[in-house]
PDB file of C-alpha atoms in Angstrom:
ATOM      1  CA  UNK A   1       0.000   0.000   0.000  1.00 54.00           C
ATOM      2  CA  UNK A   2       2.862   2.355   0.522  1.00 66.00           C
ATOM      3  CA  UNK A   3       4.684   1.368  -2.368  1.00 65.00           C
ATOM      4  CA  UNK A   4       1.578   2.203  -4.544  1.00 67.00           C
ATOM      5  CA  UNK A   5       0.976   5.655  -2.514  1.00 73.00           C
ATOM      6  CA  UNK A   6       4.491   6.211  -3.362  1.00 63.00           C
ATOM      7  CA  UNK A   7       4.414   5.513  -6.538  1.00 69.00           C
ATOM      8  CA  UNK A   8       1.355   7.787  -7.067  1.00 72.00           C
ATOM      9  CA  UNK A   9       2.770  10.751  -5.645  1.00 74.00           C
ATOM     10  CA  UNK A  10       6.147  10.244  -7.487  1.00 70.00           C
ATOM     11  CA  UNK A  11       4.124  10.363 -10.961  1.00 75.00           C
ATOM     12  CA  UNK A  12       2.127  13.408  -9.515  1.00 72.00           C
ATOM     13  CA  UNK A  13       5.456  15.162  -9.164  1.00 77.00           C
ATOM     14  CA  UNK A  14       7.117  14.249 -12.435  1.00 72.00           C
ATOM     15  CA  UNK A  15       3.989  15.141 -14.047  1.00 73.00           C
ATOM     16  CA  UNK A  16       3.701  18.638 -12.400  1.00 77.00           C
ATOM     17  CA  UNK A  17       7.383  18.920 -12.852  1.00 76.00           C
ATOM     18  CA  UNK A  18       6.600  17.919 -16.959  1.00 66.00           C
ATOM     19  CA  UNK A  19       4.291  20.369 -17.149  1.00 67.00           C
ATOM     20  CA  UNK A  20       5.781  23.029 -15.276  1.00 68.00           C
ATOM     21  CA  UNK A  21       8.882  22.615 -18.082  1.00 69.00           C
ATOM     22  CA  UNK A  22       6.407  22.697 -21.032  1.00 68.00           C
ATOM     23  CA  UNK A  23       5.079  25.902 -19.876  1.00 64.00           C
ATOM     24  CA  UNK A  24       8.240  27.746 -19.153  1.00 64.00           C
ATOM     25  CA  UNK A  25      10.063  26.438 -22.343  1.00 68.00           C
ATOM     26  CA  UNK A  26       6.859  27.441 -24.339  1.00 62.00           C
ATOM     27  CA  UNK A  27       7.162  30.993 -22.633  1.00 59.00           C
ATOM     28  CA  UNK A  28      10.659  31.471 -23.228  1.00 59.00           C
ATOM     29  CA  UNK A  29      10.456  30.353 -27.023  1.00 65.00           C
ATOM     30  CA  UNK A  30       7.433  32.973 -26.866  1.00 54.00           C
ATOM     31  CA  UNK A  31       9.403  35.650 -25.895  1.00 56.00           C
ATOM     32  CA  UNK A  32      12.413  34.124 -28.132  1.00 59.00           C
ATOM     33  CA  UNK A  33      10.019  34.376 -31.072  1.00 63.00           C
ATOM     34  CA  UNK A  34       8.738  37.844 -29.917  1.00 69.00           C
ATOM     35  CA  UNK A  35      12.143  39.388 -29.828  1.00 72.00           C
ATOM     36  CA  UNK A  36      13.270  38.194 -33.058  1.00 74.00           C
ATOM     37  CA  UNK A  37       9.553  39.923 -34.566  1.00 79.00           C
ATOM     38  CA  UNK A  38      10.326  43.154 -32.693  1.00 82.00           C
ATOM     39  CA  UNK A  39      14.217  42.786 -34.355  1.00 79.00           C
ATOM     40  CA  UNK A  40      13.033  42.288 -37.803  1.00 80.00           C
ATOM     41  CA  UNK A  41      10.269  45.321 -37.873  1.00 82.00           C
ATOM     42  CA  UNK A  42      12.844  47.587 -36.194  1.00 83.00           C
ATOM     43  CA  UNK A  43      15.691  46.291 -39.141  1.00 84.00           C
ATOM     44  CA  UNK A  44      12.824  46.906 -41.492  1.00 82.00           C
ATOM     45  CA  UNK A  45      12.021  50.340 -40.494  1.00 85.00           C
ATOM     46  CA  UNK A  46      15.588  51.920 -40.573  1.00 86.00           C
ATOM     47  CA  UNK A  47      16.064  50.489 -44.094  1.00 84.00           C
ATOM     48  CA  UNK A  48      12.487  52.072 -45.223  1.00 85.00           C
ATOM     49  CA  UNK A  49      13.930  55.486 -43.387  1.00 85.00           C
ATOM     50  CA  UNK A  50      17.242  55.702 -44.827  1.00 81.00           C
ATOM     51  CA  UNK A  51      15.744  54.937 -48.480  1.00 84.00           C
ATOM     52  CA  UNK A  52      13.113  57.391 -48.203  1.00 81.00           C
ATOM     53  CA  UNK A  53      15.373  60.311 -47.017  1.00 77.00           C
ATOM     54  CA  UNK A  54      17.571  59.437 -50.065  1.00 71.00           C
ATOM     55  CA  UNK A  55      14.518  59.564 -52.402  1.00 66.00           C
ATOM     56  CA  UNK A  56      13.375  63.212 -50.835  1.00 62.00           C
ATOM     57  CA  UNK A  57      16.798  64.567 -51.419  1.00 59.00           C
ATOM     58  CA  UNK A  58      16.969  63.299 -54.880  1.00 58.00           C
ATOM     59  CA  UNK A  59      13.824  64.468 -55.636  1.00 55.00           C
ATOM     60  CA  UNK A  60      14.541  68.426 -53.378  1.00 49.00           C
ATOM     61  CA  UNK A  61      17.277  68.142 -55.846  1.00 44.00           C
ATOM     62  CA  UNK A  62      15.702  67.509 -58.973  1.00 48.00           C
ATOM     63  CA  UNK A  63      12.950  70.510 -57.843  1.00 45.00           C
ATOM     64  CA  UNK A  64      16.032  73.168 -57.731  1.00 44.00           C
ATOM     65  CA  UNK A  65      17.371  72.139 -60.841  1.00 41.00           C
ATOM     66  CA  UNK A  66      13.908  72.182 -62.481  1.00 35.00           C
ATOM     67  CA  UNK A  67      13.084  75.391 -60.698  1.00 41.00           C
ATOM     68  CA  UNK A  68      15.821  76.656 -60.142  1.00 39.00           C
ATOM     69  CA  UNK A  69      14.437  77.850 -56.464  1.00 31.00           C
ATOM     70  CA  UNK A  70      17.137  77.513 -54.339  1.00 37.00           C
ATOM     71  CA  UNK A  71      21.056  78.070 -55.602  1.00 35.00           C
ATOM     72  CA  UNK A  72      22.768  77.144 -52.474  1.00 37.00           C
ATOM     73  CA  UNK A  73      21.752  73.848 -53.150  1.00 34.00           C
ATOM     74  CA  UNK A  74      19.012  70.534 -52.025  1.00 36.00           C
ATOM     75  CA  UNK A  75      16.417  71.881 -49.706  1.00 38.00           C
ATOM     76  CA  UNK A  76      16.924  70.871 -46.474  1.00 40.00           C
ATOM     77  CA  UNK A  77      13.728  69.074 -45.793  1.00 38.00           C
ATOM     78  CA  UNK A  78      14.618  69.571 -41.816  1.00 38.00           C
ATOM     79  CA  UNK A  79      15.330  73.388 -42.027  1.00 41.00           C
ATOM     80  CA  UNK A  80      14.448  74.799 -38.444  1.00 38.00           C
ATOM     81  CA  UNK A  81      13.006  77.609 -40.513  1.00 40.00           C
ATOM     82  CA  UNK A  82      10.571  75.263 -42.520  1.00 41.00           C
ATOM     83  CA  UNK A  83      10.072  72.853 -39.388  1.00 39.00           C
ATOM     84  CA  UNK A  84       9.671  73.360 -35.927  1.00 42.00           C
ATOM     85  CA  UNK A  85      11.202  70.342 -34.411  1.00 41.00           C
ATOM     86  CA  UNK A  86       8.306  68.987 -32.602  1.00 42.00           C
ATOM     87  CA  UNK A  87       5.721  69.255 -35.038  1.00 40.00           C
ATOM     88  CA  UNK A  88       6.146  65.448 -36.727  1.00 38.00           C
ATOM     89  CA  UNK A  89       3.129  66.713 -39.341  1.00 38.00           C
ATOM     90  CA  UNK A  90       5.984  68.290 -41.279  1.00 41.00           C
ATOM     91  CA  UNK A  91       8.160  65.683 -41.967  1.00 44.00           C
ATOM     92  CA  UNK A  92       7.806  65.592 -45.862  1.00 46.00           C
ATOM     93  CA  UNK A  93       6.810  61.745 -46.520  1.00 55.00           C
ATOM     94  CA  UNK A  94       7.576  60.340 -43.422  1.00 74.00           C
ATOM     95  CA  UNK A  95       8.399  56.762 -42.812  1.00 88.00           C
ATOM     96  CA  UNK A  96       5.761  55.324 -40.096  1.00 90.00           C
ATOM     97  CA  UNK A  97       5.920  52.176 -36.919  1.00 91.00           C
ATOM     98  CA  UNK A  98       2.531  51.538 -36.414  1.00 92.00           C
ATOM     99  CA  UNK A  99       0.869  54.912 -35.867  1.00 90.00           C
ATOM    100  CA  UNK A 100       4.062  57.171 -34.783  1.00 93.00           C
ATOM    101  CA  UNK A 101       6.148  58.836 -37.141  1.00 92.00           C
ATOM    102  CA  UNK A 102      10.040  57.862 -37.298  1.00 93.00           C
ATOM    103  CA  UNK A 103      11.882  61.116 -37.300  1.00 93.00           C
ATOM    104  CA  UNK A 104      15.423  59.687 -36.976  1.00 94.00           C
ATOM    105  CA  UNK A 105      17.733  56.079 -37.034  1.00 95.00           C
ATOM    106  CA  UNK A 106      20.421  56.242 -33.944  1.00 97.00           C
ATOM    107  CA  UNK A 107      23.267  54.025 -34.325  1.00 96.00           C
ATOM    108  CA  UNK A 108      25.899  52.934 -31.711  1.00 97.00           C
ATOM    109  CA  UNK A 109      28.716  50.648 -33.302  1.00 96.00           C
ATOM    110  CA  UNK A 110      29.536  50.653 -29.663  1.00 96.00           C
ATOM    111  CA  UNK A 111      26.883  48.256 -28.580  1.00 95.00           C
ATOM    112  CA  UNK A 112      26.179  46.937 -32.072  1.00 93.00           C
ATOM    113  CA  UNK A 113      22.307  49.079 -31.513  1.00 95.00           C
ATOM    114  CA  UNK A 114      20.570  50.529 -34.445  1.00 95.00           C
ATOM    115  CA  UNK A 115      17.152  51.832 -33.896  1.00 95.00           C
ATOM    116  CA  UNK A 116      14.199  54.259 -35.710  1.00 95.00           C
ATOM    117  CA  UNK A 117      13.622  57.133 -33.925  1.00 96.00           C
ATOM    118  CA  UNK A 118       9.453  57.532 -32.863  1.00 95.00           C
ATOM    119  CA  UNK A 119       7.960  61.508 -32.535  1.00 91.00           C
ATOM    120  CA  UNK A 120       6.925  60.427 -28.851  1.00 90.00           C
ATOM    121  CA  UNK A 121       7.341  58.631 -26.046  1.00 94.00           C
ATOM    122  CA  UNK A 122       4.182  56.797 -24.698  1.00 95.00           C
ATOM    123  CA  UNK A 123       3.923  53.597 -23.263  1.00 94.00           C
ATOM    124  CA  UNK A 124       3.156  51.657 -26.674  1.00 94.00           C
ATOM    125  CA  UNK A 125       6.473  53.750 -28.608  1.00 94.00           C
ATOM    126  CA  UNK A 126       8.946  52.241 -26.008  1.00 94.00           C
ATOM    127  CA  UNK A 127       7.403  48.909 -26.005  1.00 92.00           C
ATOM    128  CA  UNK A 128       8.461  48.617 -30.360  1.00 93.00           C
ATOM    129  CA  UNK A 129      11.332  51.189 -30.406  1.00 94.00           C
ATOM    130  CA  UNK A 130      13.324  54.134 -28.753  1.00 96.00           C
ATOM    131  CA  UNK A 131      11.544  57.414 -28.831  1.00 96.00           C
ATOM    132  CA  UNK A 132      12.008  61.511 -28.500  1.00 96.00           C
ATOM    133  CA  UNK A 133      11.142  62.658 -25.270  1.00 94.00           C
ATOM    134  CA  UNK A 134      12.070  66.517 -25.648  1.00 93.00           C
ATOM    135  CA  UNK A 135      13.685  68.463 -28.472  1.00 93.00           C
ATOM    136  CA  UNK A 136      14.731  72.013 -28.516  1.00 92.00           C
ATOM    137  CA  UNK A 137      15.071  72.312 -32.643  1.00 90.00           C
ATOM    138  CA  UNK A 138      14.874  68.974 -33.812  1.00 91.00           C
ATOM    139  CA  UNK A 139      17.368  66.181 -34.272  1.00 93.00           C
ATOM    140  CA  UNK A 140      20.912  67.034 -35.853  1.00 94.00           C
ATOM    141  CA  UNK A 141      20.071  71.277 -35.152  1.00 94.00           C
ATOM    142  CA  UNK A 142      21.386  73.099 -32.775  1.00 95.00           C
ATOM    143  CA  UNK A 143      19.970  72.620 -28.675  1.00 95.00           C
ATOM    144  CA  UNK A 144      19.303  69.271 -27.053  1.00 96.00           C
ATOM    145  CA  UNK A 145      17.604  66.724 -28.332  1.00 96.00           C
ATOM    146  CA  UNK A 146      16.366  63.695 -25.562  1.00 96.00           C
ATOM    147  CA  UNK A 147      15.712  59.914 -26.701  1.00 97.00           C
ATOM    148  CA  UNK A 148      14.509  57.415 -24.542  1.00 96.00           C
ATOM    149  CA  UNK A 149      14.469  53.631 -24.161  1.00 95.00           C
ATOM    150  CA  UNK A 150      13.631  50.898 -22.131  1.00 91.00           C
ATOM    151  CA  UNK A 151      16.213  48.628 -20.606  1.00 90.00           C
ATOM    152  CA  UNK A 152      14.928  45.091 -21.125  1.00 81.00           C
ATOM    153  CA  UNK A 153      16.614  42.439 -20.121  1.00 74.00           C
ATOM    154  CA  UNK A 154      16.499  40.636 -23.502  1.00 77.00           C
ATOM    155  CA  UNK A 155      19.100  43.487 -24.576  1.00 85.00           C
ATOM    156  CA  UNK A 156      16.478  45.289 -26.791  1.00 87.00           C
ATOM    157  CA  UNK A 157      16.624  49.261 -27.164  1.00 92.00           C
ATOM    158  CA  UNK A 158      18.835  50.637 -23.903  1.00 94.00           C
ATOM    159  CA  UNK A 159      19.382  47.505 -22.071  1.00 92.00           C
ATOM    160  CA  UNK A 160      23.322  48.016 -23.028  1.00 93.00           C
ATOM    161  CA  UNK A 161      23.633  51.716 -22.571  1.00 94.00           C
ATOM    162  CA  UNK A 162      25.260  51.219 -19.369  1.00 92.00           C
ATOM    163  CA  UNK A 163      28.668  49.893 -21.428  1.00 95.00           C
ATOM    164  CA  UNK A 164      29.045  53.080 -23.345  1.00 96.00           C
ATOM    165  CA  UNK A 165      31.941  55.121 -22.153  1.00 96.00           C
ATOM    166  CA  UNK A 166      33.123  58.950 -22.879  1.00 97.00           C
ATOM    167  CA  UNK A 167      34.352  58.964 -26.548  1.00 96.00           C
ATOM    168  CA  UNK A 168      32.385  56.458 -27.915  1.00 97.00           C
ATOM    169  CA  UNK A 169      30.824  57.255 -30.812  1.00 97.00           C
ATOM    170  CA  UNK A 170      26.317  57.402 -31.973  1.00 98.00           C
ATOM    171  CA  UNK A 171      25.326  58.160 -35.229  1.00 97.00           C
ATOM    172  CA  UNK A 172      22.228  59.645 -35.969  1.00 96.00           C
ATOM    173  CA  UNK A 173      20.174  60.569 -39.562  1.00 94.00           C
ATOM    174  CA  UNK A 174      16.884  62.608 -39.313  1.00 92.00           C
ATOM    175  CA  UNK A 175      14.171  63.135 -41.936  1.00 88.00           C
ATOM    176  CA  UNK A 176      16.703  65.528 -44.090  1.00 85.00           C
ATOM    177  CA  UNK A 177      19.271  62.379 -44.750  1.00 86.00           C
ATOM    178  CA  UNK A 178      21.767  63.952 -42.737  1.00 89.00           C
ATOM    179  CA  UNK A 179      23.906  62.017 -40.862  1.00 93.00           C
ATOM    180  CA  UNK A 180      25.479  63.331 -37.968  1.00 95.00           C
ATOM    181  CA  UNK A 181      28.303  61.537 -35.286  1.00 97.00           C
ATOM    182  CA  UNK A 182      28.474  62.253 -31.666  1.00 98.00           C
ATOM    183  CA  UNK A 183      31.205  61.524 -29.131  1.00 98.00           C
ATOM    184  CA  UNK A 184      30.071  60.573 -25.274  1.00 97.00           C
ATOM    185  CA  UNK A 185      31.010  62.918 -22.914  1.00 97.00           C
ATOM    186  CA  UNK A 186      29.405  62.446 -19.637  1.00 96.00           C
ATOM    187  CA  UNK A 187      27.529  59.634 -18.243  1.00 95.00           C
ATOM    188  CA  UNK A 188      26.001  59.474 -14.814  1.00 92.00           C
ATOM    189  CA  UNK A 189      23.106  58.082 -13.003  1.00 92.00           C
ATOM    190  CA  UNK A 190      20.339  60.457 -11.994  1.00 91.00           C
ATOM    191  CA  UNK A 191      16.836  59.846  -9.732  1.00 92.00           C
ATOM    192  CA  UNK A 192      13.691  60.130 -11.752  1.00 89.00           C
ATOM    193  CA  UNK A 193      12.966  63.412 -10.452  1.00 90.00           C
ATOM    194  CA  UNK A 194      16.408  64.830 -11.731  1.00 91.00           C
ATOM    195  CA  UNK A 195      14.945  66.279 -15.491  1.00 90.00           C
ATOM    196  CA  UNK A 196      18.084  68.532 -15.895  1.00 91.00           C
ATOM    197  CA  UNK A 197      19.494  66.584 -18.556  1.00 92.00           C
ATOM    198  CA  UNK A 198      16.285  67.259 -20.797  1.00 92.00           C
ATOM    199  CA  UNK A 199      15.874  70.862 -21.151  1.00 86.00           C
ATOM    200  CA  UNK A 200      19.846  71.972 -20.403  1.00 91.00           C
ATOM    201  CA  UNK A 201      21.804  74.778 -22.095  1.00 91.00           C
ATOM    202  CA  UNK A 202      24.467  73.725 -24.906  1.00 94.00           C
ATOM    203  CA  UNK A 203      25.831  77.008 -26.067  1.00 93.00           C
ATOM    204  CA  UNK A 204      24.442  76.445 -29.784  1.00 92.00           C
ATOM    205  CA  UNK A 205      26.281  73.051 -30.016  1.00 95.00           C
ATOM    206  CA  UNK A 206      24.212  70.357 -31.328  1.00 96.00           C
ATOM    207  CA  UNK A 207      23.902  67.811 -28.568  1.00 97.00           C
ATOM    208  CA  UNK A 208      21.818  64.805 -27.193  1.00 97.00           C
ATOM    209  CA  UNK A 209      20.696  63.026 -24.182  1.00 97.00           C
ATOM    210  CA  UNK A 210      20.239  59.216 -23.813  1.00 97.00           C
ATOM    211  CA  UNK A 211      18.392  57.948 -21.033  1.00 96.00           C
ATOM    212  CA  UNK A 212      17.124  54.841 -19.673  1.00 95.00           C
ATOM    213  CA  UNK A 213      16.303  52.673 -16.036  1.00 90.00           C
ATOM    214  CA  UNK A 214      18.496  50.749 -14.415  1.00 84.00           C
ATOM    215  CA  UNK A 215      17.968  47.434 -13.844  1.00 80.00           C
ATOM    216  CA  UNK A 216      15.295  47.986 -10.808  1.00 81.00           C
ATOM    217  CA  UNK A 217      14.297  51.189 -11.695  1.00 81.00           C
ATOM    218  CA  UNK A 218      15.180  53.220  -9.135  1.00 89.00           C
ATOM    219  CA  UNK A 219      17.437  55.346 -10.969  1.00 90.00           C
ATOM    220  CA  UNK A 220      17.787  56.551 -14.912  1.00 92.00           C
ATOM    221  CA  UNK A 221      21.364  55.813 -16.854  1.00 94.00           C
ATOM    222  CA  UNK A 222      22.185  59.210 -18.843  1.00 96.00           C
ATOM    223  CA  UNK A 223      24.729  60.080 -21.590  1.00 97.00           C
ATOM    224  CA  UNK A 224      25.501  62.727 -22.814  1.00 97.00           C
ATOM    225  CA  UNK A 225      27.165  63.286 -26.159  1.00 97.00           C
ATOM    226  CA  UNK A 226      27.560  66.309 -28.174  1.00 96.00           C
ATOM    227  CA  UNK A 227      28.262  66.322 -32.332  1.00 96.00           C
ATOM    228  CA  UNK A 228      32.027  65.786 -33.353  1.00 93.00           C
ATOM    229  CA  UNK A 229      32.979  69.110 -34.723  1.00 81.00           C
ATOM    230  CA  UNK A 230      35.121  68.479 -38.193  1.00 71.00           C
TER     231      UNK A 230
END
C-alpha cells in the first residue's frame, strides 16, 4: 500500500514537474520568437527610413534644378526655418511604426544598436522602439535633443547603454538624410525626479541626451554626447 501511494505521488510530481517545463520552455520560445519579430520590424524600419530620405533629397534636388528655387543647393527638408522640431506633421513623406512617425535612425557601433527614432514617447512607442522625449530644434540642429528607451533584459533598445563610455561614438540621420556623429562625454546616473538633462543649455552646439532605467528602476542611466565638430 505504501509502495503504490508512493508511486502515485512520485508520478504526480514528475507530471507537475513535466508540465511546469512545457510551460516555461513554451514561454521562453514565446518571448524568443517575440524578440526576433520586434528585431526584424525595427531592421525593417531603418532600411524604409534611410531609403526614403535618399529619395526626398533626390527628388529636393531635382525641384532646384527644375526650378531653379534655391542656388545654395538641395532643400533641407529639416530646415528649423521650414520645421519646428516637434511638429512630426511636417516631416515631408515620413516613414511610419505603427501609428508614430520615425523622425530619426540612432546608431551605436559601440553596442552593435541601431534603432528608428518615434515623434513620442508613450507607453506603446517604447514597447516597439526608442523614442524623443524633448527636443529644442529637432534632431541634428542646434539645442538638445532627448531619446529614450527601455532597458529590457532581452538586450532590446537601452538595455546596453550602461557599457558606453566617454568617446564612444552614436550616429544619428533625421528626416533631411543627414547624418550626424556624436562623441560621449558624460555619463552618470540620476533619480527620476532629476529632469536637468532634458531641457539643459548647450551654447548652440548640437547635442543629445540618452536615457534609460536601471535594472530595478530606481534610478535613470544618462549620456551625454555632443556632435564631433570636423
Amino acid at each position: 500500500m505504501e509502495e503504490k501511494t508512493y508511486n502515485i505521488l512520485l508520478t504526480v510530481i514528475l507530471v507537475i514537474i513535466g508540465v511546469a517545463l512545457m510551460v516555461g520552455g513554451g514561454i521562453i520560445i514565446h518571448n524568443l520568437v517575440n524578440d526576433k519579430k520586434i528585431a526584424d520590424e525595427n531592421k525593417d524600419v531603418v532600411d524604409k527610413f534611410v531609403a526614403s530620405t535618399k529619395q526626398n533629397n533626390n527628388e529636393a534636388l531635382d525641384k532646384d534644378k527644375i526650378k531653379d528655387f534655391d542656388t545654395k543647393g538641395p532643400k533641407n527638408l529639416y530646415d528649423p526655418n521650414n520645421f519646428d522640431g516637434k511638429d512630426s506633421g511636417s516631416i515631408i513623406k515620413n516613414v511610419k511604426m505603427e501609428n508614430y512617425n520615425v523622425i530619426g535612425v540612432i546608431k551605436i557601433p559601440k553596442i552593435n544598436l541601431e534603432y528608428p527614432i518615434l515623434e513620442k514617447v508613450t507607453k506603446r512607442s517604447l514597447e516597439i522602439a526608442v523614442a524623443q522625449l524633448d527636443t529644442q530644434r529637432g534632431i541634428n540642429n542646434p539645442g538638445n535633443t532627448t531619446i529614450l528607451g527601455h532597458n529590457y533584459r532581452n538586450n532590446l533598445f537601452f538595455a546596453k547603454l550602461h557599457l558606453l563610455k566617454a568617446g564612444d561614438k552614436v550616429i544619428i540621420t533625421d528626416v533631411s538624410g543627414r547624418v550626424k556623429t556624436y562623441e560621449v562625454y558624460e555619463i552618470k546616473s540620476r533619480t527620476p525626479s532629476d529632469t536637468s538633462y532634458i531641457s539643459r543649455e548647450t551654447n548652440g552646439k548640437v547635442e543629445i541626451s540618452l536615457s534609460t532605467c536601471n535594472d530595478d528602476s530606481t534610478l535613470r542611466h544618462v549620456v551625454l554626447a555632443r556632435e564631433v565638430e570636423r
